[in-house]
Coordinates of C-alpha atoms in Angstrom, one line a residue:
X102 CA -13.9 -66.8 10.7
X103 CA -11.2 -63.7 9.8
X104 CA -14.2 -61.3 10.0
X105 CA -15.6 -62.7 13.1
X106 CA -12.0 -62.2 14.5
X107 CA -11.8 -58.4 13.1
X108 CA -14.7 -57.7 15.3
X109 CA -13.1 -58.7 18.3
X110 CA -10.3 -55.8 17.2
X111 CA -7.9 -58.0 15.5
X112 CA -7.1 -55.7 12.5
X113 CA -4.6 -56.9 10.8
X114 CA -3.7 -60.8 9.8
X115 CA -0.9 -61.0 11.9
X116 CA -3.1 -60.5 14.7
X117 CA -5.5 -62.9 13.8
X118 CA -3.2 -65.6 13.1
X119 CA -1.6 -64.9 16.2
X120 CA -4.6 -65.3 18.5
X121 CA -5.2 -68.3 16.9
X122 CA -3.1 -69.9 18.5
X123 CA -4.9 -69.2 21.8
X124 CA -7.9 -70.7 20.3
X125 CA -5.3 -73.4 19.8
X126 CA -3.7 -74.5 22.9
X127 CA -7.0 -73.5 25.2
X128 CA -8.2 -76.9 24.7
X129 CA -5.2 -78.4 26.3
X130 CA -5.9 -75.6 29.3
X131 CA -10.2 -76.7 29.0
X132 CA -10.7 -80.3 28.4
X133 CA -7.3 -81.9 29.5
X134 CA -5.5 -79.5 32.5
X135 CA -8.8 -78.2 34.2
X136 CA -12.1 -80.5 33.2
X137 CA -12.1 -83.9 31.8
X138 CA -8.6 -85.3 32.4
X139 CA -8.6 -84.5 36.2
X140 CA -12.1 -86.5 37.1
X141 CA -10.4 -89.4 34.5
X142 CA -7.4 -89.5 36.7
X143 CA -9.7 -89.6 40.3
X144 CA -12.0 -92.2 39.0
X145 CA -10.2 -94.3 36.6
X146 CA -6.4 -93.6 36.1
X147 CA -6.1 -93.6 39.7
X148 CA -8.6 -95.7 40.9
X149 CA -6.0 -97.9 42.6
X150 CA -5.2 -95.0 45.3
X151 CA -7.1 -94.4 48.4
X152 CA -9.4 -91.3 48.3
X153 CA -7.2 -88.6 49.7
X154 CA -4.5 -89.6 47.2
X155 CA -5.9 -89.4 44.4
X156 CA -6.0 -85.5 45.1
X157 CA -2.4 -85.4 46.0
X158 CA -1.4 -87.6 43.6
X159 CA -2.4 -84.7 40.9
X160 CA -1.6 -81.8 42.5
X161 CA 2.2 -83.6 42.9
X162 CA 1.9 -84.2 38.7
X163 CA 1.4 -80.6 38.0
X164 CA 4.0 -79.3 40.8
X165 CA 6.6 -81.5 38.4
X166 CA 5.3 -80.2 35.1
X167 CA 5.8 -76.9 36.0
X168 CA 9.1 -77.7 37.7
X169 CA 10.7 -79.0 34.6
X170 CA 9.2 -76.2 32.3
X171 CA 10.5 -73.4 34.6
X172 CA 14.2 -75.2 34.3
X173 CA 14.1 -75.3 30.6
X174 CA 11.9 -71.8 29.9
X175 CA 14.3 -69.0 30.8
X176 CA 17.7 -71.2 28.3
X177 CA 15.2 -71.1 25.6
X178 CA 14.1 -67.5 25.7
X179 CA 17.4 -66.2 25.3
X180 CA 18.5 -69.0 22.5
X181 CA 15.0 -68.0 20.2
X182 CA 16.4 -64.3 21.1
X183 CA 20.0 -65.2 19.6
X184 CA 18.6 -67.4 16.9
X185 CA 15.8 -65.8 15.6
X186 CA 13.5 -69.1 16.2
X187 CA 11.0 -67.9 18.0
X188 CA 8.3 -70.0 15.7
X189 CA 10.5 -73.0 15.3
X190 CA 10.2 -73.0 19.3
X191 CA 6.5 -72.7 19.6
X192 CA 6.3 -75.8 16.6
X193 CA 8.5 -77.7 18.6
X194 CA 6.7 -77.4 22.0
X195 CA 3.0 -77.7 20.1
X196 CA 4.2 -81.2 18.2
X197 CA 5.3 -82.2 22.4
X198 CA 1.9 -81.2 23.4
X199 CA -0.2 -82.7 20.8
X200 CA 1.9 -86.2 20.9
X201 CA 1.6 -86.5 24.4
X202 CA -2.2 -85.6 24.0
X203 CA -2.8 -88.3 21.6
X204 CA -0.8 -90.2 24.1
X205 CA -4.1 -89.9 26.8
X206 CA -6.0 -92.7 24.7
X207 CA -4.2 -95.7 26.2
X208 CA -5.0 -94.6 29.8
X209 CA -6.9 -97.0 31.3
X210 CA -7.9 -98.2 35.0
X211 CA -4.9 -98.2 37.4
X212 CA -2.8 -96.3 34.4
X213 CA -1.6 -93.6 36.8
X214 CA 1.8 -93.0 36.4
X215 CA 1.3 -93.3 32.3
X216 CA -1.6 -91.0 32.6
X217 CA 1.0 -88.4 34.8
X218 CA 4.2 -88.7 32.2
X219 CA 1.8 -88.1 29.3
X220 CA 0.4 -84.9 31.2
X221 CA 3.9 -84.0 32.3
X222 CA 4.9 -84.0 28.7
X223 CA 1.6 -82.1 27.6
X224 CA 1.9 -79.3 30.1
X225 CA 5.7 -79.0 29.3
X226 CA 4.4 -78.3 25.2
X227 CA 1.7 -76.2 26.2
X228 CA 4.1 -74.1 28.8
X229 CA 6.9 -73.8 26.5
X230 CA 4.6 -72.6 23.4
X231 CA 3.2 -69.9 25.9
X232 CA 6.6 -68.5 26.4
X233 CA 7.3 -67.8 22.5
X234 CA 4.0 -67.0 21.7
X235 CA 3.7 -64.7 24.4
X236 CA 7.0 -62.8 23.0
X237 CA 5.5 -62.5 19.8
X238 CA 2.9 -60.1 21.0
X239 CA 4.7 -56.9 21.0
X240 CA 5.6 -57.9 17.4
X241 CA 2.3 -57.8 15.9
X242 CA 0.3 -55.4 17.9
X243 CA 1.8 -51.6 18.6
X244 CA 2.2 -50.0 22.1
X245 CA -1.1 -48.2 22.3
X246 CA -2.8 -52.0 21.1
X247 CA -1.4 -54.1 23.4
X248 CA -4.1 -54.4 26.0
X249 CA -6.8 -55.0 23.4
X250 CA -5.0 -57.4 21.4
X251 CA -3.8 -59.6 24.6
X252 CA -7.3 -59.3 25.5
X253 CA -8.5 -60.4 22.2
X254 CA -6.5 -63.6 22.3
X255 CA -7.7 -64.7 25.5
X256 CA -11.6 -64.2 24.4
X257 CA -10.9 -65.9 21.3
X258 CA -8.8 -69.0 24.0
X259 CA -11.9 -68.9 26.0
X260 CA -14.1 -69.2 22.7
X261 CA -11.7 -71.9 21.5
X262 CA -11.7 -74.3 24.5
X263 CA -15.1 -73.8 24.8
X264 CA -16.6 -74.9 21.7
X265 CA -14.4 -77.9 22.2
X266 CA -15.3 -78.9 25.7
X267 CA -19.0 -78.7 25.0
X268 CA -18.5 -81.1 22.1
X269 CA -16.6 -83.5 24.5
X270 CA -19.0 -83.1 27.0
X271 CA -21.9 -84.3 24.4
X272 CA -19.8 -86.6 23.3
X273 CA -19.5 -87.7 27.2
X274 CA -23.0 -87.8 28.4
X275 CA -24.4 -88.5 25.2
X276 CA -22.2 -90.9 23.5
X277 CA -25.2 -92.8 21.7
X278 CA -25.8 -89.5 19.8
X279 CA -22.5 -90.0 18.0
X280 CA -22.5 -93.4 18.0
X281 CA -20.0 -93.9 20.6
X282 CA -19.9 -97.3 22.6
X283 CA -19.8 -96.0 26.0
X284 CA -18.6 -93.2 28.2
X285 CA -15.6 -93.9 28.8
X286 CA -14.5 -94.0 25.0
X287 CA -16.1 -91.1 24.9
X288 CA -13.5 -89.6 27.5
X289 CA -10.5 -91.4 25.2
X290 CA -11.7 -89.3 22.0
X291 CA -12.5 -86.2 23.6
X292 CA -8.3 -86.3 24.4
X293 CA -7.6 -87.2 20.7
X294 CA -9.8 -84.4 19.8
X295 CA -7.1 -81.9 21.9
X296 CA -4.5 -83.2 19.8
X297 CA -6.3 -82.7 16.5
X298 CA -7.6 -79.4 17.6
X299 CA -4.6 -78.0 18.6
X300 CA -2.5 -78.9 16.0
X301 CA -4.3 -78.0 12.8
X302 CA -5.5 -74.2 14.6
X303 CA -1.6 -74.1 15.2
X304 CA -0.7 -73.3 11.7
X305 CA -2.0 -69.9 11.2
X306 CA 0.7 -68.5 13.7
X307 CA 2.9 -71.0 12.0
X308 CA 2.4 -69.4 9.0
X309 CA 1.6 -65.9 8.8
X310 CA 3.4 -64.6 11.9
X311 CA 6.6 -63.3 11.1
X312 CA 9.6 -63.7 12.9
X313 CA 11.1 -60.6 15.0
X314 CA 14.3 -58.8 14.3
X315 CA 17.3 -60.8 15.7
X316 CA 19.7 -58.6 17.9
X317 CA 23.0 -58.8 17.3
X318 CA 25.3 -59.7 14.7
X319 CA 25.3 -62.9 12.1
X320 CA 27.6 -64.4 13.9
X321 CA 25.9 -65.5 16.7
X322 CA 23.0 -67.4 14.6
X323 CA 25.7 -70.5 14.3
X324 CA 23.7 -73.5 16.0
X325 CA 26.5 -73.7 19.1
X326 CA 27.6 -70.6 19.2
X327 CA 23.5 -69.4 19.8
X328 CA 23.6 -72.6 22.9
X329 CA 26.8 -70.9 24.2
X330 CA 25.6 -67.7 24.3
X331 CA 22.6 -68.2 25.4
X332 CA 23.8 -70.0 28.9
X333 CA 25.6 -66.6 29.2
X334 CA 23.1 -64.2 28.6
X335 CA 20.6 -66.5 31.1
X336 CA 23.0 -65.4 34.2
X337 CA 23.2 -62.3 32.7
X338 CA 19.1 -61.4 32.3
X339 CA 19.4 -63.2 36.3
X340 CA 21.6 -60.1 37.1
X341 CA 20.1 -57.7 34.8
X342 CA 16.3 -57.8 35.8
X343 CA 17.2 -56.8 39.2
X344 CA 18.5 -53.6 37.9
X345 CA 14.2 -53.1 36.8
X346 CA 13.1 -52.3 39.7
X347 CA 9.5 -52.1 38.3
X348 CA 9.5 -55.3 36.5
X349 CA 10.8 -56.7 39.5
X350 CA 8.4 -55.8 41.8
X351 CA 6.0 -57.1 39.4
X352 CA 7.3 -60.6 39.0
X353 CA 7.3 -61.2 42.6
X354 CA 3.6 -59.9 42.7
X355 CA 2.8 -62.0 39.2
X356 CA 4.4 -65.1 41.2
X357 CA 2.1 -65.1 44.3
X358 CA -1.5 -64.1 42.4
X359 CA -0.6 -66.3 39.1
X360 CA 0.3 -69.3 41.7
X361 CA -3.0 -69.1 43.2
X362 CA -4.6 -69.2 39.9
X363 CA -3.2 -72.1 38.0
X364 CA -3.8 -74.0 41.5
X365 CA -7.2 -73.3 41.2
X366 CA -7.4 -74.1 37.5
X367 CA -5.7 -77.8 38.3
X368 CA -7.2 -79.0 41.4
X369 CA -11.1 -77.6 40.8
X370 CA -11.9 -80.8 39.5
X371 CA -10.6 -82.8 42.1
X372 CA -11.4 -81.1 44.9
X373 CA -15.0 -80.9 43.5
X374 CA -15.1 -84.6 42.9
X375 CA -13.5 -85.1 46.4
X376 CA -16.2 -83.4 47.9
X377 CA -18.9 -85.6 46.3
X378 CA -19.8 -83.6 43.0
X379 CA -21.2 -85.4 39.7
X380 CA -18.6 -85.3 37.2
X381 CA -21.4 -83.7 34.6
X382 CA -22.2 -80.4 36.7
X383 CA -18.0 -80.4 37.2
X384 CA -17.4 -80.2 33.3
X385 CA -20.7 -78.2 33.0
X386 CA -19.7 -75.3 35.1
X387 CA -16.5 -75.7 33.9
X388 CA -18.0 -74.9 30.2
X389 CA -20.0 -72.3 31.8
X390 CA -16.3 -70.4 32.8
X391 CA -15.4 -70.5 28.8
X392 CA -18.6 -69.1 27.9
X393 CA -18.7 -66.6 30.5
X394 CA -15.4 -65.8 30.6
X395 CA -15.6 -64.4 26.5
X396 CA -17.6 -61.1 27.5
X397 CA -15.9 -61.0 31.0
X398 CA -12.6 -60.7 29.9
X399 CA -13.6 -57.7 27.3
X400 CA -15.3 -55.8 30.2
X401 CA -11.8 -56.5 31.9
X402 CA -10.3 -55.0 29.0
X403 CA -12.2 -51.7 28.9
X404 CA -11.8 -51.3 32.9
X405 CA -7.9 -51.5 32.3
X406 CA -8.2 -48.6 29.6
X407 CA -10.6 -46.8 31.8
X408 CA -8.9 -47.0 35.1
X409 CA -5.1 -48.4 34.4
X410 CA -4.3 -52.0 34.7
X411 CA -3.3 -52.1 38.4
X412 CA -6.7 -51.1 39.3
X413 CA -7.9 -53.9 37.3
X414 CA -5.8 -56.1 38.5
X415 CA -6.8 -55.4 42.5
X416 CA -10.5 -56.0 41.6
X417 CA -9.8 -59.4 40.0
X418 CA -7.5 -60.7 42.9
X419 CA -9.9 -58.7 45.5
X420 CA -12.7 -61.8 43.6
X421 CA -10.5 -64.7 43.7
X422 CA -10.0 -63.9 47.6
X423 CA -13.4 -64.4 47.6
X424 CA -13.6 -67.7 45.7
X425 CA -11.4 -69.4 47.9
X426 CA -13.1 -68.3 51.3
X427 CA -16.3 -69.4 49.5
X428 CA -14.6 -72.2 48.4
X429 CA -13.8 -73.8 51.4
X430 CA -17.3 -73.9 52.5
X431 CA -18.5 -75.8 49.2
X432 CA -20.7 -78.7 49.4
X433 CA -23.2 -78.8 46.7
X434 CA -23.2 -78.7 42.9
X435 CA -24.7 -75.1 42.8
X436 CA -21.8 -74.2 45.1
X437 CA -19.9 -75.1 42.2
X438 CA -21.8 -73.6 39.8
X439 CA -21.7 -70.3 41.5
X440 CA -17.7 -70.3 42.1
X441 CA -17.4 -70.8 38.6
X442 CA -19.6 -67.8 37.5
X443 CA -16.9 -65.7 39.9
X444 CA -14.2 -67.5 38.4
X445 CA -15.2 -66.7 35.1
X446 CA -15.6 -63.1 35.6
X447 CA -11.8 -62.5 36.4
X448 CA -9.5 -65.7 35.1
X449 CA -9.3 -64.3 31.4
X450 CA -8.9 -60.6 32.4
X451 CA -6.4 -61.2 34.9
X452 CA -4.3 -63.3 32.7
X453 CA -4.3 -60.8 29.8
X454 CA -4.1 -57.8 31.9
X455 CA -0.9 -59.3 33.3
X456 CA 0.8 -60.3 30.1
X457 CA 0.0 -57.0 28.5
X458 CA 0.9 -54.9 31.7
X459 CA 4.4 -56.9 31.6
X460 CA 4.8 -56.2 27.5
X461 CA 5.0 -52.4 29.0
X462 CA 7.4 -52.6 31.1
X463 CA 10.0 -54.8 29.2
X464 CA 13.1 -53.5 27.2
X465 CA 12.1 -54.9 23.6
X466 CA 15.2 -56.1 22.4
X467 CA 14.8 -58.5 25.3
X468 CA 11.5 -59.9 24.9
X469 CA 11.9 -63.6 24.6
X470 CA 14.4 -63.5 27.7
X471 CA 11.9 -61.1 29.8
X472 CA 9.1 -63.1 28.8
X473 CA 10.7 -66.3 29.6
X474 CA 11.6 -64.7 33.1
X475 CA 7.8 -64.1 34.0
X476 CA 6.9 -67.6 32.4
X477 CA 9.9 -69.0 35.0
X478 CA 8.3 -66.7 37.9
X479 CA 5.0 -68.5 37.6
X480 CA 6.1 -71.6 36.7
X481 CA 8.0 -71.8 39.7
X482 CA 5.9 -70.4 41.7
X483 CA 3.1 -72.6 40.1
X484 CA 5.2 -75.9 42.0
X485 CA 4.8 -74.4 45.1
X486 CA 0.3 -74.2 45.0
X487 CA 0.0 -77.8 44.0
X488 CA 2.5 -79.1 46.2
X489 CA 1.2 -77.7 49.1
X490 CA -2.2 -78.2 47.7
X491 CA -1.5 -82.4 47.7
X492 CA 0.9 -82.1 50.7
X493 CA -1.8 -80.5 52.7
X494 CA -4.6 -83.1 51.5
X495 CA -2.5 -85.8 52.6
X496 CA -1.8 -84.5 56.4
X497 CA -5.1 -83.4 57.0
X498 CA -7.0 -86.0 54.7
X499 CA -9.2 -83.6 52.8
X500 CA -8.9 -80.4 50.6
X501 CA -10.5 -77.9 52.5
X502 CA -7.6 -76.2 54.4
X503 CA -6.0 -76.6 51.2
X504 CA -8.5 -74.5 49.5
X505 CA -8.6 -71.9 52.3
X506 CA -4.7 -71.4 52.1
X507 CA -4.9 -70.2 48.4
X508 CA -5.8 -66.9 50.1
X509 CA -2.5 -66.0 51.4
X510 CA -1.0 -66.1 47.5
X511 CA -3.5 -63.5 46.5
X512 CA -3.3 -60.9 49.3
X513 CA 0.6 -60.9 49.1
X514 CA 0.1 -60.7 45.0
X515 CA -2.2 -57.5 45.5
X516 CA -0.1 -55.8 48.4
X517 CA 3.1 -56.3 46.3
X518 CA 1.4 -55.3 43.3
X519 CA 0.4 -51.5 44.2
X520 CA 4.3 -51.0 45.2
X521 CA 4.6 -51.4 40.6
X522 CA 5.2 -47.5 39.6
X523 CA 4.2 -48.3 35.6
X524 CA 5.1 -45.2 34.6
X525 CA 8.8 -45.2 35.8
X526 CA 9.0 -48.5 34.5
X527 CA 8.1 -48.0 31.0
X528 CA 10.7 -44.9 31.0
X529 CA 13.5 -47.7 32.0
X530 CA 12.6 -49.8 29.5
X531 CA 12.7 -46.8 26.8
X532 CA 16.3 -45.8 28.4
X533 CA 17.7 -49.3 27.7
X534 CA 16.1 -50.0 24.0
X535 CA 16.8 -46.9 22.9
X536 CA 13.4 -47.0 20.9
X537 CA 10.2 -44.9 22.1
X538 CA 7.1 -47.2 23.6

């Protein structure tokens, strides 16, 4: 597999290892948050609920997730900075994850508010590893790398929960293949698989990733000391990013687009199933965006290179607009099907193209604060699309408007986001380091 990776342009072990862990935690983001777990909780887990609630039901469960990951993010970003645990961090939130994973097996009919703790608790391990892992980008890839390796590690997620979700989905419509009593325990082990998966592709990063320089002197590696300090320097960094104007600017652009995004990521599913689609052409298409998404998000890659990543980023928000209008029109399985070709062609490049874009413009003795800041931006602003997604289902008794309001979040992402001078914001970030990009 280590020379598969290195064609991808993951030279060095680090780098491999480290993009493992997107391979990783992707199956989490595939089979649990976006495919199989949502249509469990309409059909099954939630069975109990009237139609429209169902919807709202989950899009309230992910607004709480993220609510309680943004709280706890930003504290922990600037303790792993003091302490030097960035690894211990990601270990800690990837054991949450997987337990709560495992969890999923004793779900059954009328389960719902079980089935929404455990998915609490799984989106809170796979949001907190995201924070630390993302901070150890800069770390093992230089300046001039950073697009390509960020890209990398999303092809390789993509890759990742996609060979897993088409083994659930056999699994699923097949189970007599596999010698599986029915579907539904089918669905049961395709959660237990998450849990295996992501743990044991975990360890590379666990292993071979070192940990970054600590700032600062010994003294403040002391257990409550680090706690102490670390409450301090959160109301600093509060103060302190509003002196980058830059990264700023960014963050509120990041907040809008990225909101729109992981609302569309959650709610597919349900809206799809609301709407009268098979569960098998929901997971299919679904697979479709992992498989898709591989070469997609490498074309992305080579159009930020060529043309900058602002550019890059317009054209992928400029499609999602598009989605959603389509979107609201849906009716049909090849409706589906053909959102999720578009979908596929901009998720993974507009994710990596962001976190890379971000690594530019952030001071890098600050990385796990900074990073923690844009993981709080969209985590917050994450509560707000699901809310409003299940508020609005529930007052007008459908998803549609729902759908058609995504729209607003990307045109006030894109507006804010051509105001980002990249340029003037990498010289800040030089300025306050003291070390070249």
């Amino acid at each position: 597999m280590s020379s598969r990776l290195q064609t991808l342009g993951l030279s060095t072990p680090q780098q491999r290892a480290w993009a493992l862990y997107d391979w990783a935690n992707s199956a989490f983001a595939t089979t649990i948050m976006a495919a199989v777990l949502p249509i469990y909780f309409h059909d099954v887990a939630a069975s109990v609920l009237p139609e429209p609630e169902r919807t709202a039901y989950w899009g309230y469960t992910s607004a709480v997730a993220l609510l309680i990951a943004a709280l706890i993010s930003p504290l922990l970003g600037a303790y792993a900075d003091l302490a030097g645990s960035k690894k211990k961090f990601i270990g800690f939130f990837t054991v949450l994850g997987v337990v709560a994973t495992l969890g999923l097996w004793w779900v059954g009919r009328g389960d719902y508010q079980l089935a929404a703790t455990l998915y609490i608790l799984g989106n809170i391990g796979f949001a907190g590893g995201l924070v630390f892992y993302d901070a150890l980008l800069p770390g093992v890839a230089k300046p001039a790398d950073l697009h390509r390796v960020s890209t990398a590690g999303y092809a390789i997620g993509y890759l990742g929960g996609g060979v897993l979700l088409a083994i659930n989905l056999l699994w699923i419509t097949k189970p007599e293949w596999f010698g599986i009593a029915d579907k539904g325990i089918a669905v049961k082990l395709s959660f237990v698989s998450v849990g295996i998966w992501w743990a044991v592709f975990s360890l590379p990063l666990l292993l071979k990733v070192p940990e970054p320089p600590v700032f600062g002197d010994s003294s403040e590696k002391t257990v409550f000391k680090c706690l102490s300090l670390s409450v301090d320097r959160l109301f600093k960094t509060a103060r302190e990013i509003r002196k980058y104007r830059q990264i700023w600017i960014f963050l509120l652009s990041f907040w809008f687009y990225s909101d729109g995004i992981g609302t569309i990521i959650k709610m597919a599913t349900t809206y799809g199933r609301e709407v009268g689609i098979g569960a098998n052409h929901l997971i299919g298409a679904l697979l479709l965006v992992q498989f898709v998404g591989i070469p997609a998000t490498f074309v992305f890659g080579k159009i930020a290179d060529r043309l900058g990543p602002k550019p890059a980023l317009q054209i992928c928000l400029f499609v999602y607009t598009m989605i959603c209008l389509i979107g609201y029109f849906m009716s049909s399985p090849i409706h589906f099907w053909a959102l999720a070709v578009l979908v596929a062609m901009v998720q993974g490049g507009s994710q990596a193209i962001s976190r890379s874009l971000y690594a530019m413009l952030v001071p890098t003795d600050k990385l796990a604060e900074f990073f923690s800041f844009m993981s709080v931006s969209s985590r917050f602003a994450g509560i707000l699309g699901p809310f409003v997604f299940g508020l609005t289902t529930q007052l007008f008794g459908g998803s549609q408007i729902s759908i058609l309001m995504l729209v607003s979040f990307f045109v006030i992402g894109s507006f804010l986001l051509y105001f980002v001078d990249i340029k003037a914001g990498q010289e800040a970030a030089t300025l306050e380091s003291g070390q070249p990009f």
